[in-house]
Amino acid sequence: MRILVTGGLGILGAGLVKELRLRGHHVVSCDLPHQPDEIGFSLRTDVKLPLYARCDVGEFRQIERVIEQMGPFDYVYHCAAEFGRWNGEDFYETLWRTNAVGTKNIIRLQERLKFRLIHFSSSEVYGDWPDLMVETVMEEYEIKQMNDYAMTKWVNEMQVRNSATQYATESVVVRIFNTYGPGEYYSPYRSVNCRFLYCALHGLPWTVFRGHSRTSTYLADSVRTLANIVDNFKPGETYNIGGNSLHTIEGLSDIVLKVTGADPALVEYRDSEILTTKAKRVDVSKAIRDLDHKNSYGLEEGMRITTDWMRTVYKINGHGLSQFDGTAVVEGNGELVDEVKPAQRDIAQETLKVG
Amino acid sequence: MRILVTGGLGILGAGLVKELRLRGHHVVSCDLPHQPDEIGFSLRTDVKLPLYARCDVGEFRQIERVIEQMGPFDYVYHCAAEFGRWNGEDFYETLWRTNAVGTKNIIRLQERLKFRLIHFSSSEVYGDWPDLMVETVMEEYEIKQMNDYAMTKWVNEMQVRNSATQYATESVVVRIFNTYGPGEYYSPYRSVNCRFLYCALHGLPWTVFRGHSRTSTYLADSVRTLANIVDNFKPGETYNIGGNSLHTIEGLSDIVLKVTGADPALVEYRDSEILTTKAKRVDVSKAIRDLDHKNSYGLEEGMRITTDWMRTVYKINGHGLSQFDGTAVVEGNGELVDEVKPAQRDIAQETLKVG
């Protein structure tokens, strides 16, 4: 199969590119930065087989060129998006351009070229829905999304749906619930799993908001399920991809303390965070039925593997704390403490453990 | 001094951040991707002292916020730009937004806040000027820039000049000539020094266009000179920052063969490339006079250090060729060859050798 993965340097995108290639597919990916294996559009490409393109999906010409010059594609996994609630609030221009306009660009090309689309949505579309999140909730109830990120994701689902109605395009929507694992580099805007771990490994305090519950899915489990879609593609379907057991944020924090050995005094407890869904219970039975979705990693097991990966990429030795705290500062002796430097694509094959 | 470096993850930006901090300045940087030491604008910042902000300078609100929340700044080194001729042709929407609008955004903020600006221009503004490139050429002759990248850089210089005239802003323009060194990660759009080295180390063929001459400046020499600007700031001045000896592209290629031990059969020779300046002889006497500019590294010496750095970041062992060719491909046995993964900020302090 010939497959394009947009957002191919993100945590899910990079995992998918690897898994789909292991399964023998021809996989091209695109993302915002330059990369060594990229195609040179107007100049000589040095590498033998460029399988990456620099592309801003928010610019129609750029994504059109990728598909015209590196395609045709049977399937497009559209992972490219500004991710996360606070990231969306802080970078809303980029959010709307990439998510709303970018996805519309993909859909316009799909209408012309008829590739099959797997669109990446988010559990955030369920808003503050208090009960079990089943895919059909929005057929029956009017959900109010609680932040711009969630709104772009819901807008995208409606864009996909309208295109299917008007132009008979064939798409599947996946609603991704909290996913963590090797390949998720720390920033303050990342998942709570990533942030707690990073803080614990660097001796930095973190805050636990009481009264919130989530599921967590280990990356390899999500990626395997997502890769299965091309083998059982059902146009028009929407799937929740998430964990099967709810845990509190306090419980997650406790696991972080356990697997890192960090000082419990680093944890500060606070009351419920505003405008954030309190509990997210998810029904994943449809993904189990159609896509053989499995949660094969327990939370503690997955967090242990992620800890090992994070220790490697942030160069934290042994079980003690790093000399780095993620900032580059001039110390008392005038020596510069080197910055922490994540390698964007450094997902160790052995820690991903797909399959 | 309080200093902002835009484009702080680029080759010059990253070098400057490091050098200016070593000199004791308070340095904040910004660039497009998320980073571990970034500030969280609407949410808790985990790291103790965030000195990085995610920011697209093409979005006024984003750069305004960086300066308001992390400033005030005495100086802004404006390195953020889409770089290079072919990169500009292939990504012209991004080029004009970042370079033309982004620089205008910086200037508008400068008019309001009165920081001093060091604007990064390019030797490309000299077009196909056949004689010695002296800073005053454009006072006397009408130069036609030969590509959109060059045009944006010349537009920027006029924007800076007009603002100085109308609003008495204080700026210095630096015209950077071909600079190379550790921290320049390979893509097909990078400098000829970077591309030849990368190809040689990976056993990939490269093309030498005959009849072109350039200077090459080793990164540490450029960075030292640039960092000196804040100690002798002369508003309204323009400086060439470049090498003092011309070499042919054939000569550079020969050095690459020598320092890497690559097979000379990899080199293909062709006649002159269209729309590219043939010889760039540069007068750097003003930078020597005002900024103590020095070319302390010979080309072979600098290329040797850069080779060592590139061997490290692309994991090339010994003097032989890498198992990687910069692409991620499924080999005959179905095993995935791992991608090459540059760490964006991985400028080894010892190879930079500033000072």
mmCIF file of N, CA and C in Angstrom, chain B residues 55 231 249 312:
data_model
loop_
_atom_site.group_PDB
_atom_site.id
_atom_site.type_symbol
_atom_site.label_atom_id
_atom_site.label_comp_id
_atom_site.label_asym_id
_atom_site.label_seq_id
_atom_site.Cartn_x
_atom_site.Cartn_y
_atom_site.Cartn_z
ATOM 1 N N CYS B 55 7.728 30.656 19.249
ATOM 2 C CA CYS B 55 7.205 31.883 18.644
ATOM 3 C C CYS B 55 7.427 31.876 17.144
ATOM 4 N N ASP B 231 29.081 45.467 22.099
ATOM 5 C CA ASP B 231 30.119 46.230 22.803
ATOM 6 C C ASP B 231 30.593 47.448 22.016
ATOM 7 N N ILE B 249 34.603 26.220 -5.723
ATOM 8 C CA ILE B 249 33.788 25.104 -5.230
ATOM 9 C C ILE B 249 34.543 23.789 -5.460
ATOM 10 N N THR B 312 29.660 12.481 14.604
ATOM 11 C CA THR B 312 29.018 12.204 15.888
ATOM 12 C C THR B 312 27.497 12.262 15.771
#
